[in-house]
Structures are given as structure tokens and as C-alpha cells.
PDB file of C-alpha atoms in Angstrom:
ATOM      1  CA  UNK A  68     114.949  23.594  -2.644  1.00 50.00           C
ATOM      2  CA  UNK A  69     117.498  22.032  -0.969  1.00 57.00           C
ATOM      3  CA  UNK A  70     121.062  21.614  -2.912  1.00 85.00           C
ATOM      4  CA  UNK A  71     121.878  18.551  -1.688  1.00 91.00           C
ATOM      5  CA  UNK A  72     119.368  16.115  -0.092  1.00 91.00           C
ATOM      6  CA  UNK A  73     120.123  12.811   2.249  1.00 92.00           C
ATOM      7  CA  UNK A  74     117.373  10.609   4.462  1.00 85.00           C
ATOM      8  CA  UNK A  75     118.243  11.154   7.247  1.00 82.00           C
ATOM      9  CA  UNK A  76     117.607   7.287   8.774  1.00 83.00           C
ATOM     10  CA  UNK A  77     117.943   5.948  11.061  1.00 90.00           C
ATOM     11  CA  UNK A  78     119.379   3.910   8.550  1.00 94.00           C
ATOM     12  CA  UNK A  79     119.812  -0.004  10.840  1.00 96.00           C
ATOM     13  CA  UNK A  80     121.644  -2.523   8.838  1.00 96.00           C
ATOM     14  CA  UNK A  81     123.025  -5.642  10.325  1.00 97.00           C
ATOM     15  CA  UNK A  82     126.758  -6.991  11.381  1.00 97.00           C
ATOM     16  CA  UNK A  83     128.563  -8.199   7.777  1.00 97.00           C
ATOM     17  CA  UNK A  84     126.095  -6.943   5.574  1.00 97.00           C
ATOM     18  CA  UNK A  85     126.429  -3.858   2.963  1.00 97.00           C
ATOM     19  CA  UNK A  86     125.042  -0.451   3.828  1.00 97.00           C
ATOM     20  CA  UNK A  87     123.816   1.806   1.213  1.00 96.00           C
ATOM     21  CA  UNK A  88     123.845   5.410   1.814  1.00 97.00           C
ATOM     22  CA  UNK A  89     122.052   7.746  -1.110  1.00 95.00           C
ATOM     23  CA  UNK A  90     122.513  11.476  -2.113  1.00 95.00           C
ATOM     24  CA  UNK A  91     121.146  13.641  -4.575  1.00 94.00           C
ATOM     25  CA  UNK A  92     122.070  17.474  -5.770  1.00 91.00           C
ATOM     26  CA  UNK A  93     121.217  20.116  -7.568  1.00 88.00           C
ATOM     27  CA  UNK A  94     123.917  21.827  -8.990  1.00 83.00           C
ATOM     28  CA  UNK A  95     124.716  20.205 -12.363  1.00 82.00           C
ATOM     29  CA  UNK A  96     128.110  22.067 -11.775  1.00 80.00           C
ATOM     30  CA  UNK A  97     129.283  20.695  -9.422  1.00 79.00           C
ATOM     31  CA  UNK A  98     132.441  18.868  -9.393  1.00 78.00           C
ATOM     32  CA  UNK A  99     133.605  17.353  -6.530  1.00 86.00           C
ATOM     33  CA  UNK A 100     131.871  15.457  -4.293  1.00 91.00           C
ATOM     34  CA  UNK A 101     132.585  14.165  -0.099  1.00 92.00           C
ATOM     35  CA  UNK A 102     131.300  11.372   2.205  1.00 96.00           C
ATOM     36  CA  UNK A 103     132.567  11.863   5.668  1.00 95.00           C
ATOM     37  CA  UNK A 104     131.543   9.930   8.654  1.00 96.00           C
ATOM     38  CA  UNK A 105     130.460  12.063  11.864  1.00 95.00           C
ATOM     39  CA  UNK A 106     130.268  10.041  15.333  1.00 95.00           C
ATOM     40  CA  UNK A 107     128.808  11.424  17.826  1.00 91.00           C
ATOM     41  CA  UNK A 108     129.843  14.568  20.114  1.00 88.00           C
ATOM     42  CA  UNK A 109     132.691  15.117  17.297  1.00 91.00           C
ATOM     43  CA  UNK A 110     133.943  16.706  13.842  1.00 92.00           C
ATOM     44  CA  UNK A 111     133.639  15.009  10.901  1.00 94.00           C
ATOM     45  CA  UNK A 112     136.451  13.037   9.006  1.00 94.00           C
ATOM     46  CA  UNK A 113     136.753  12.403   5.471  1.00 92.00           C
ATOM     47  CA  UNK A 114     136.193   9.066   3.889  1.00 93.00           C
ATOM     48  CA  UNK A 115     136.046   9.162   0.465  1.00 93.00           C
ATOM     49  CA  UNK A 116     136.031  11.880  -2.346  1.00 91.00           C
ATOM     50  CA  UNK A 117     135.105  10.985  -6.214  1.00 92.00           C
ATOM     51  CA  UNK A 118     135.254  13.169  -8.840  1.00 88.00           C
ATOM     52  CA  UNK A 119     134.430  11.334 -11.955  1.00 89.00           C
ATOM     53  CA  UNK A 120     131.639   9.480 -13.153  1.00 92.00           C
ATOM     54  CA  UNK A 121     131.247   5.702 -12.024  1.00 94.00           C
ATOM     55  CA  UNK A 122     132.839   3.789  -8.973  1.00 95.00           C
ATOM     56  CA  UNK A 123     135.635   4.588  -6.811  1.00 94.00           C
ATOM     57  CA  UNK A 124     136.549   1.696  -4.495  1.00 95.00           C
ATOM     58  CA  UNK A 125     138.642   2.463  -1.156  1.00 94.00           C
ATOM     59  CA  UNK A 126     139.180  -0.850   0.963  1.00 96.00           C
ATOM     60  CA  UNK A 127     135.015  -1.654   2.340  1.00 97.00           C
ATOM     61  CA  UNK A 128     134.080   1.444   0.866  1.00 97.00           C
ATOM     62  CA  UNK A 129     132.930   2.463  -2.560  1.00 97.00           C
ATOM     63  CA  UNK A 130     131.548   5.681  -3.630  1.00 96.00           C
ATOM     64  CA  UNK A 131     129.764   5.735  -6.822  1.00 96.00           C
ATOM     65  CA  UNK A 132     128.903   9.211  -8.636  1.00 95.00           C
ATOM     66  CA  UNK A 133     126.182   9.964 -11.267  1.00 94.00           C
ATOM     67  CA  UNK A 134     126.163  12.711 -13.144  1.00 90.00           C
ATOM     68  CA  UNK A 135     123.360  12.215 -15.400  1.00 91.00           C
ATOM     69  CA  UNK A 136     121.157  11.727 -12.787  1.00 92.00           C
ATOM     70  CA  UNK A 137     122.872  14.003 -10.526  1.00 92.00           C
ATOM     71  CA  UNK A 138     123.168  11.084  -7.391  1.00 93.00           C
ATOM     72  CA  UNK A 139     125.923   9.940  -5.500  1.00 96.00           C
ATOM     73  CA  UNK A 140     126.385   6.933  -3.070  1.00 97.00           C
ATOM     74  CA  UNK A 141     128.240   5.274  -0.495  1.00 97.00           C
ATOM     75  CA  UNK A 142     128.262   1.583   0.077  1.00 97.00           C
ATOM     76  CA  UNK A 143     129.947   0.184   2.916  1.00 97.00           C
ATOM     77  CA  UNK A 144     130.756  -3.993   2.804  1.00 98.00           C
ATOM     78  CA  UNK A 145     131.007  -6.133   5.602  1.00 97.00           C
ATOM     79  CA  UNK A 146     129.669  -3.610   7.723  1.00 97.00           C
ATOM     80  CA  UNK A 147     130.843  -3.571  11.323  1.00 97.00           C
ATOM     81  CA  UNK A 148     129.599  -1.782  14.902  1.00 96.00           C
ATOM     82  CA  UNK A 149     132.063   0.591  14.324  1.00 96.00           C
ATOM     83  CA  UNK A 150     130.944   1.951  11.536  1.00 97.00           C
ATOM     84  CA  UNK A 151     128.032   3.526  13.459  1.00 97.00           C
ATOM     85  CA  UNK A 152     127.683   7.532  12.679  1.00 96.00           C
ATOM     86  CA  UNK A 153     125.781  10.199  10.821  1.00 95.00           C
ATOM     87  CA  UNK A 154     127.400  10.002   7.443  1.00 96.00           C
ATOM     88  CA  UNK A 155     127.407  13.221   5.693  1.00 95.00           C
ATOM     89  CA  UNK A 156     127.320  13.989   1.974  1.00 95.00           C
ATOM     90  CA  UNK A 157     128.651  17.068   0.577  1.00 93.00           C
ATOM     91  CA  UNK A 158     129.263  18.927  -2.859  1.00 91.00           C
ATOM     92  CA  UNK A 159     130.933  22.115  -3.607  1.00 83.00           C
ATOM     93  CA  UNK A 160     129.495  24.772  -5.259  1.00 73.00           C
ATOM     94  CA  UNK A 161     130.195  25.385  -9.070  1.00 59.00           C
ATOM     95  CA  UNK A 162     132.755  28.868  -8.748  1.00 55.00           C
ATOM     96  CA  UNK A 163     132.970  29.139  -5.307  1.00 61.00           C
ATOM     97  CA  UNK A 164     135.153  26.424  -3.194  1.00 69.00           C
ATOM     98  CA  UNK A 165     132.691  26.233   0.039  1.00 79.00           C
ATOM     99  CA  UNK A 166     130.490  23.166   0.263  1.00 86.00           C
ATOM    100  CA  UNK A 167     127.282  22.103   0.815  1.00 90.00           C
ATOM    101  CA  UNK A 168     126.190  19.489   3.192  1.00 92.00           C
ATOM    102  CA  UNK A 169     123.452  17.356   3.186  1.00 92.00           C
ATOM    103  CA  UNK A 170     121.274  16.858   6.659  1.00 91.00           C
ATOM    104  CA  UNK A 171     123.409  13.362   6.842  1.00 93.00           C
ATOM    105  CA  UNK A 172     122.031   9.847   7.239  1.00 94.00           C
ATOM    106  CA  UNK A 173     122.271   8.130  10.879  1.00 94.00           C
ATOM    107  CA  UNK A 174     123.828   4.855  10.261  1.00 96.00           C
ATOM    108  CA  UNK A 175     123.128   1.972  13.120  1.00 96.00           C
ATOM    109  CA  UNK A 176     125.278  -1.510  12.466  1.00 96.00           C
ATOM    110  CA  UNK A 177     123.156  -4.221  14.825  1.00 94.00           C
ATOM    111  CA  UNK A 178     125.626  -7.072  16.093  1.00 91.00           C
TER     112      UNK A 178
ATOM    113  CA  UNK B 183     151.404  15.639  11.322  1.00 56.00           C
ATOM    114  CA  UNK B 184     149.416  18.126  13.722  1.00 82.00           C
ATOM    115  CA  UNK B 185     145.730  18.218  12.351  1.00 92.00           C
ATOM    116  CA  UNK B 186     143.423  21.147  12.658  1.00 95.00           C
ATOM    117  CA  UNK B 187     143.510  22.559  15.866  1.00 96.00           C
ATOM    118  CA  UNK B 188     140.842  25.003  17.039  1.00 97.00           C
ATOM    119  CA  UNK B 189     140.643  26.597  21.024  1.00 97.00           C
ATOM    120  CA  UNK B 190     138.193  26.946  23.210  1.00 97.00           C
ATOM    121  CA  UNK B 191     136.522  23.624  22.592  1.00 96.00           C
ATOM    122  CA  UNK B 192     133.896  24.638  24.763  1.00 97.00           C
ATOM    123  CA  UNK B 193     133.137  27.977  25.694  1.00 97.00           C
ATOM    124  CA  UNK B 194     130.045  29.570  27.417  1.00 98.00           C
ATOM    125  CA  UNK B 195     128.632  33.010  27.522  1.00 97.00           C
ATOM    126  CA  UNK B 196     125.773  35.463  28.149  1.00 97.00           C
ATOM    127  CA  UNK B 197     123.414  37.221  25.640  1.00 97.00           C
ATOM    128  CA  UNK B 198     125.195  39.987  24.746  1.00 97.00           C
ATOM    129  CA  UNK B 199     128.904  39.382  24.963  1.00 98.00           C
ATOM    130  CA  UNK B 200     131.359  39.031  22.073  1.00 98.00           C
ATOM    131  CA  UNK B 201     132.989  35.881  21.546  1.00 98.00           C
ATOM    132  CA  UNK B 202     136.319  34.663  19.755  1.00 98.00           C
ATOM    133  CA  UNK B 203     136.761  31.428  18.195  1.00 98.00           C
ATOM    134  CA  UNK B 204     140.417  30.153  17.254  1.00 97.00           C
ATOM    135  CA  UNK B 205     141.600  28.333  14.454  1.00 97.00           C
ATOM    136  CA  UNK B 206     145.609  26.594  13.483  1.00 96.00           C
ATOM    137  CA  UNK B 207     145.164  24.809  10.159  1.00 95.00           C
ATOM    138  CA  UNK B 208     147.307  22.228   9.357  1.00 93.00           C
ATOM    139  CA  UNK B 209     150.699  23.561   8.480  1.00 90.00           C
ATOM    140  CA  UNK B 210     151.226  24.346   4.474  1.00 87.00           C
ATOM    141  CA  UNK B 211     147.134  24.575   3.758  1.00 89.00           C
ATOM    142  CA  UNK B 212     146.239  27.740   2.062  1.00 88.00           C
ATOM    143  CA  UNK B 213     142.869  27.347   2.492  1.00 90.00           C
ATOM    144  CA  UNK B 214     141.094  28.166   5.302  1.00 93.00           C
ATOM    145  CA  UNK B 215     136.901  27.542   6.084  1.00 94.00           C
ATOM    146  CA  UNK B 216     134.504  28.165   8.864  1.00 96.00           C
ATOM    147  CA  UNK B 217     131.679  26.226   9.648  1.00 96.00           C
ATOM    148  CA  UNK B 218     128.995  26.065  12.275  1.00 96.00           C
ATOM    149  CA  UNK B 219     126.606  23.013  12.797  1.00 94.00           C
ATOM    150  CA  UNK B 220     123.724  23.227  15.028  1.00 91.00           C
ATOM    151  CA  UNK B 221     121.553  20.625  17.040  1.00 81.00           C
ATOM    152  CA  UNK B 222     120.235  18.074  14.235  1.00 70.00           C
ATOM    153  CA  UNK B 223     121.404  20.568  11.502  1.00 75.00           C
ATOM    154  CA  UNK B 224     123.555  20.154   8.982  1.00 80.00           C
ATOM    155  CA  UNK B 225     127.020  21.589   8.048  1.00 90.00           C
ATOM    156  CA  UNK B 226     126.639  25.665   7.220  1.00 92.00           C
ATOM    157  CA  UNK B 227     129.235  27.344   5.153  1.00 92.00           C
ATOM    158  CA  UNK B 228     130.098  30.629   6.636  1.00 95.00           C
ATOM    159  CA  UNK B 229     133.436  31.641   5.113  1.00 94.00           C
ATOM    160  CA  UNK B 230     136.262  30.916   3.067  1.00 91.00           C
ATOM    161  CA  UNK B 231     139.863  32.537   3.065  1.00 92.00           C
ATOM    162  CA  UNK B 232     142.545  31.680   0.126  1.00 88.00           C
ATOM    163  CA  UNK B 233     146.056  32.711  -0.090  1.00 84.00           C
ATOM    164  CA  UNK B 234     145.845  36.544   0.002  1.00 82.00           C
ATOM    165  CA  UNK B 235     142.381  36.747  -1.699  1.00 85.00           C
ATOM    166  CA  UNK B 236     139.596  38.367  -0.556  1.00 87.00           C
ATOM    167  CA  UNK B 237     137.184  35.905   1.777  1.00 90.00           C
ATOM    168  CA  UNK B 238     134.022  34.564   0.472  1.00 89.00           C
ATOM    169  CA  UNK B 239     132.009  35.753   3.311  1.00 92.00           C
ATOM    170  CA  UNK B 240     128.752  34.748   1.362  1.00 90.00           C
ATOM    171  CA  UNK B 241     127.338  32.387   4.427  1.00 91.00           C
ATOM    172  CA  UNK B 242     127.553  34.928   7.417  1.00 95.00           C
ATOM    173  CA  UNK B 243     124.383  34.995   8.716  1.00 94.00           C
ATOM    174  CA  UNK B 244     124.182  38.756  10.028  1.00 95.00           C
ATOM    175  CA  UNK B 245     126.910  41.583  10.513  1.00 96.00           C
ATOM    176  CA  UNK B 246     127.616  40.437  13.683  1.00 98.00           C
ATOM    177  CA  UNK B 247     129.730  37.693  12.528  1.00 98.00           C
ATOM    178  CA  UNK B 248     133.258  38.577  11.700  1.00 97.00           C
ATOM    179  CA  UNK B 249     136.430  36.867  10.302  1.00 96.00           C
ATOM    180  CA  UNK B 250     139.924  37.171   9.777  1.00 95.00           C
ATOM    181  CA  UNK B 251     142.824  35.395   9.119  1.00 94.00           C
ATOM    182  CA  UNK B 252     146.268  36.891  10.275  1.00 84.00           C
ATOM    183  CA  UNK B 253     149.553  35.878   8.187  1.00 80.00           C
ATOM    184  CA  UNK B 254     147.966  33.598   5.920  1.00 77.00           C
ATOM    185  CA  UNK B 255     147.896  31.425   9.011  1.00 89.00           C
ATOM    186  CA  UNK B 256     145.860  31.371  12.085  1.00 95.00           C
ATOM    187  CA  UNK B 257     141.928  32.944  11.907  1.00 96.00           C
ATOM    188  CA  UNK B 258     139.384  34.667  14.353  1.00 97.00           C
ATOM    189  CA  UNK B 259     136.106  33.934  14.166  1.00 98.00           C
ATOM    190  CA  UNK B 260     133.997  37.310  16.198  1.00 98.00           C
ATOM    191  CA  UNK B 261     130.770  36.997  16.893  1.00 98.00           C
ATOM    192  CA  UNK B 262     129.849  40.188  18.555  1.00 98.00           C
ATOM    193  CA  UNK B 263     126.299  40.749  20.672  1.00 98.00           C
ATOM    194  CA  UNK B 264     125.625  36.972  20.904  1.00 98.00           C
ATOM    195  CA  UNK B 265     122.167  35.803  20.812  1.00 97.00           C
ATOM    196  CA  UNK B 266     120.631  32.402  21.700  1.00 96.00           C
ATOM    197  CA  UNK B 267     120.368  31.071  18.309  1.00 94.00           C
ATOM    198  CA  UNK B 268     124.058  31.422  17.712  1.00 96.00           C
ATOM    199  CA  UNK B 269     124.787  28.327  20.035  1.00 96.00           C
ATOM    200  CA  UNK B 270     125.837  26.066  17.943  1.00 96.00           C
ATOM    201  CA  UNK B 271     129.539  23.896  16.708  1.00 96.00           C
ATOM    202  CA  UNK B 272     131.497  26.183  15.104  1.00 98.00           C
ATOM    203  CA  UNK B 273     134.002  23.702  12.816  1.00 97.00           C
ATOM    204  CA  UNK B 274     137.467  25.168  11.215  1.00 97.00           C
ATOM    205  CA  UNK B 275     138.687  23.348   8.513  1.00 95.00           C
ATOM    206  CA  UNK B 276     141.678  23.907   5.846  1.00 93.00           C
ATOM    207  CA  UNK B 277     142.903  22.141   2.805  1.00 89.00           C
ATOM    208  CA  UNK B 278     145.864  22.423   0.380  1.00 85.00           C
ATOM    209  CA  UNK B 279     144.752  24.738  -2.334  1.00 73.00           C
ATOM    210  CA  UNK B 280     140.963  25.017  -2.435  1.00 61.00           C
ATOM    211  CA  UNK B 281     140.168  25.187  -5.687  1.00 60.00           C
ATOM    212  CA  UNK B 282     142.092  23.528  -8.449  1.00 61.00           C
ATOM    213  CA  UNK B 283     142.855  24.810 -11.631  1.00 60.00           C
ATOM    214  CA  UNK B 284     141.157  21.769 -13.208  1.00 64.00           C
ATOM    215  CA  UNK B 285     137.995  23.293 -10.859  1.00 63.00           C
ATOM    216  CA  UNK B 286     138.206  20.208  -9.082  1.00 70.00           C
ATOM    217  CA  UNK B 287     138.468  20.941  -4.751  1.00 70.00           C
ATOM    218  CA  UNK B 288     140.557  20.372  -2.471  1.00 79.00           C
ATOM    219  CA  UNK B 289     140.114  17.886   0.500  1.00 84.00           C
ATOM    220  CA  UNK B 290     138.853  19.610   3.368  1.00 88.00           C
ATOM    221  CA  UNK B 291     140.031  18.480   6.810  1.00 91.00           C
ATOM    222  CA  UNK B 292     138.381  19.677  10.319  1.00 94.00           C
ATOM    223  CA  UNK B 293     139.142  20.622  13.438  1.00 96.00           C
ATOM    224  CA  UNK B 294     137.814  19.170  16.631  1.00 95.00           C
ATOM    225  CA  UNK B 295     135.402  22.122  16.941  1.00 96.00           C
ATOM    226  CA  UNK B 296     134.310  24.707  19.471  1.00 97.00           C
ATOM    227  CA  UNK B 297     130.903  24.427  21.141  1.00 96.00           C
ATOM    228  CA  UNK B 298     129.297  27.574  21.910  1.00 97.00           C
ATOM    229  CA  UNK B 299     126.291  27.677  24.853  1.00 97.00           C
ATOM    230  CA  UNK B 300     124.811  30.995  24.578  1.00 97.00           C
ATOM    231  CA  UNK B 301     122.898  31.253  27.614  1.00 96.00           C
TER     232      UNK B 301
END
């Protein structure tokens, strides 16, 4: 079973509206938890990190992290073109520091 | 300041040859990770250096893979007798401390990558 699962879209949400990008995992021990945004052709670059229960809110980004049901999200307001990329999810590993990526979820912002 | 750097960016061989990948974290990380992401794959973990510890070399997929870091600073990724399926991104990536004492990790910034064609 896979540790940390993502659809992997195409995920096509239009110009101004909010995108909603899901995660779940595994490992109850985990502790940490990563969104970073992946265009195309290049390496990925963080944009949020959460480590506690409930929301974390970063300008028109919010990350929200369940433990209980071992989920984590991304929502992105007032979407724009530019926010077009494979978004990828990622955990560590309860006693070891590497992490685990989800497949990522292909985001597509229509004008 | 000067991200991750890594060198080639692009480098092309035959079935067969060794390769060496180059990595420059950003200045002050201790933490050091290599990566490789394949066509519509995912991120896979390969291995971790800290401080003077010994690596976590858990993800290497075979023995021809090889890493080491020199000085606590730059690292060498070998991949010796290169086969097709080892074409992939190969993605450095460093961060402050790794592993907090709270058990909480580090950020983890990457480099621009190095592509490898195996052909």
C-alpha cells in the first residue's frame, strides 16, 4: 500500500475560484507534512509545511492537517494561471528524516 | 543567498558507463538528500547524509548506486554500470538540521536537478 496517496488530476479549476488539493497517509507517525508546487521541466519548491493539527494559512494558501483521519490538504483562493503545476504532497517517515511523496496532483487554472 | 546547486543538469551516456552527479547545498545546511524522479513518477528517497552520521542509504535501489559526501559539504552521487531504467531526474536537496529534537523536520529545499538519458 502506498504511504501517501494523491489523485493525480488533471485537477481543472477556473480563474478566481478555490482549488482543493487532497492527501492521505499511512504512517500515524508521522509528523511533518509538505506541499510543494512542481511546474513543468523543473524541481520542486516548497509552499507550505504544517505540523499541527487544524489550519495553517499562508497569504492564498492554506494547508489544513488531520490527524485523526490521517488527511492533509491544500486550498488555494483566488486561483490564478500561474498557479498551474503538479502539486506534490509529502510526509516524512516516523525515525528516519527522508520523505515520502505522493504521485502529485496536476493542477490546470482555465482563464 | 545561493540555493541548491547541482552540475551536470543534463548529462547523457551509454549502457554501461559510470556516471557522477554533483551536489552544493545551500551554505550552513547539515543535511544533505538525494532524490531521483522518473517520467510520471513520483519523488524516490534514495539517501540521506547528517552532520558526521552515518547515511541512511535505505532507498538505493541496487549496489550500483553510490554516495558520498566530502567535508560535510559537497556530495557524489555514482551510479556505476548504468542501465536504461536508471534515466531518470536525479534531485539534491539540503535543509538546516533534518530532524529536530522535537522530531519535527526540517524544510527541505532542491536543487535544479540533473537529467540523466541512459541510452
Amino acid at each position: 500500500q502506498k504511504e501517501v496517496e494523491q489523485n493525480s488530476g488533471p485537477l481543472s479549476v477556473p480563474e478566481g475560484a478555490i482549488a482543493s488539493l487532497n492527501c492521505t497517509y499511512s504512517d500515524r507517525g508521522s509528523q511533518s507534512f509538505f506541499w510543494y508546487r512542481q511546474y513543468s521541466g523543473k524541481s520542486p519548491e516548497l509552499i507550505m509545511f504544517i505540523y499541527s493539527n487544524g489550519d495553517k494559512e499562508d497569504g492564498r494558501f492554506t494547508a489544513q492537517l488531520n490527524k485523526a483521519s490521517q488527511y492533509v490538504s491544500l486550498l488555494i483562493r483566488d486561483s490564478q494561471p500561474s498557479d498551474s503545476a503538479t502539486y506534490l504532497c509529502a510526509q516524512d517517515i516516523q525515525g528516519a528524516q527522508k520523505l515520502v511523496f505522493g504521485q502529485g496532483t496536476r493542477l490546470t487554472i482555465n482563464p | 543567498g545561493a540555493g541548491v546547486s547541482q552540475s551536470p543538469s543534463n548529462k547523457v551516456t551509454e549502457k554501461g558507463k559510470d556516471v557522477e552527479l554533483r551536489c552544493d547545498p545551500i551554505s550552513g545546511h547539515t543535511a544533505l538528500y538525494w532524490y531521483r524522479q522518473s517520467l510520471g513518477q513520483g519523488l524516490e528517497f534514495l539517501i540521506y547524509f547528517q552532520g558526521n552520521s552515518a547515511p541512511d542509504k535505505s532507498g538505493l535501489p541496487s549496489d550500483r548506486f553510490s554516495a558520498e559526501r566530502t567535508g560535510g559539504s559537497v556530495s557524489t552521487l555514482t551510479i556505476q554500470r548504468t542501465q536504461q531504467e536508471d534515466s531518470a531526474v536525479y534531485l539534491c536537496a539540503s535543509s538546516t538540521r533534518g530532524v529536530r529534537t522535537s522530531g519535527r523536520s526540517d524544510t527541505q529545499y532542491f536543487g535544479p536537478g540533473t537529467r540523466l538519458t541512459v541510452l
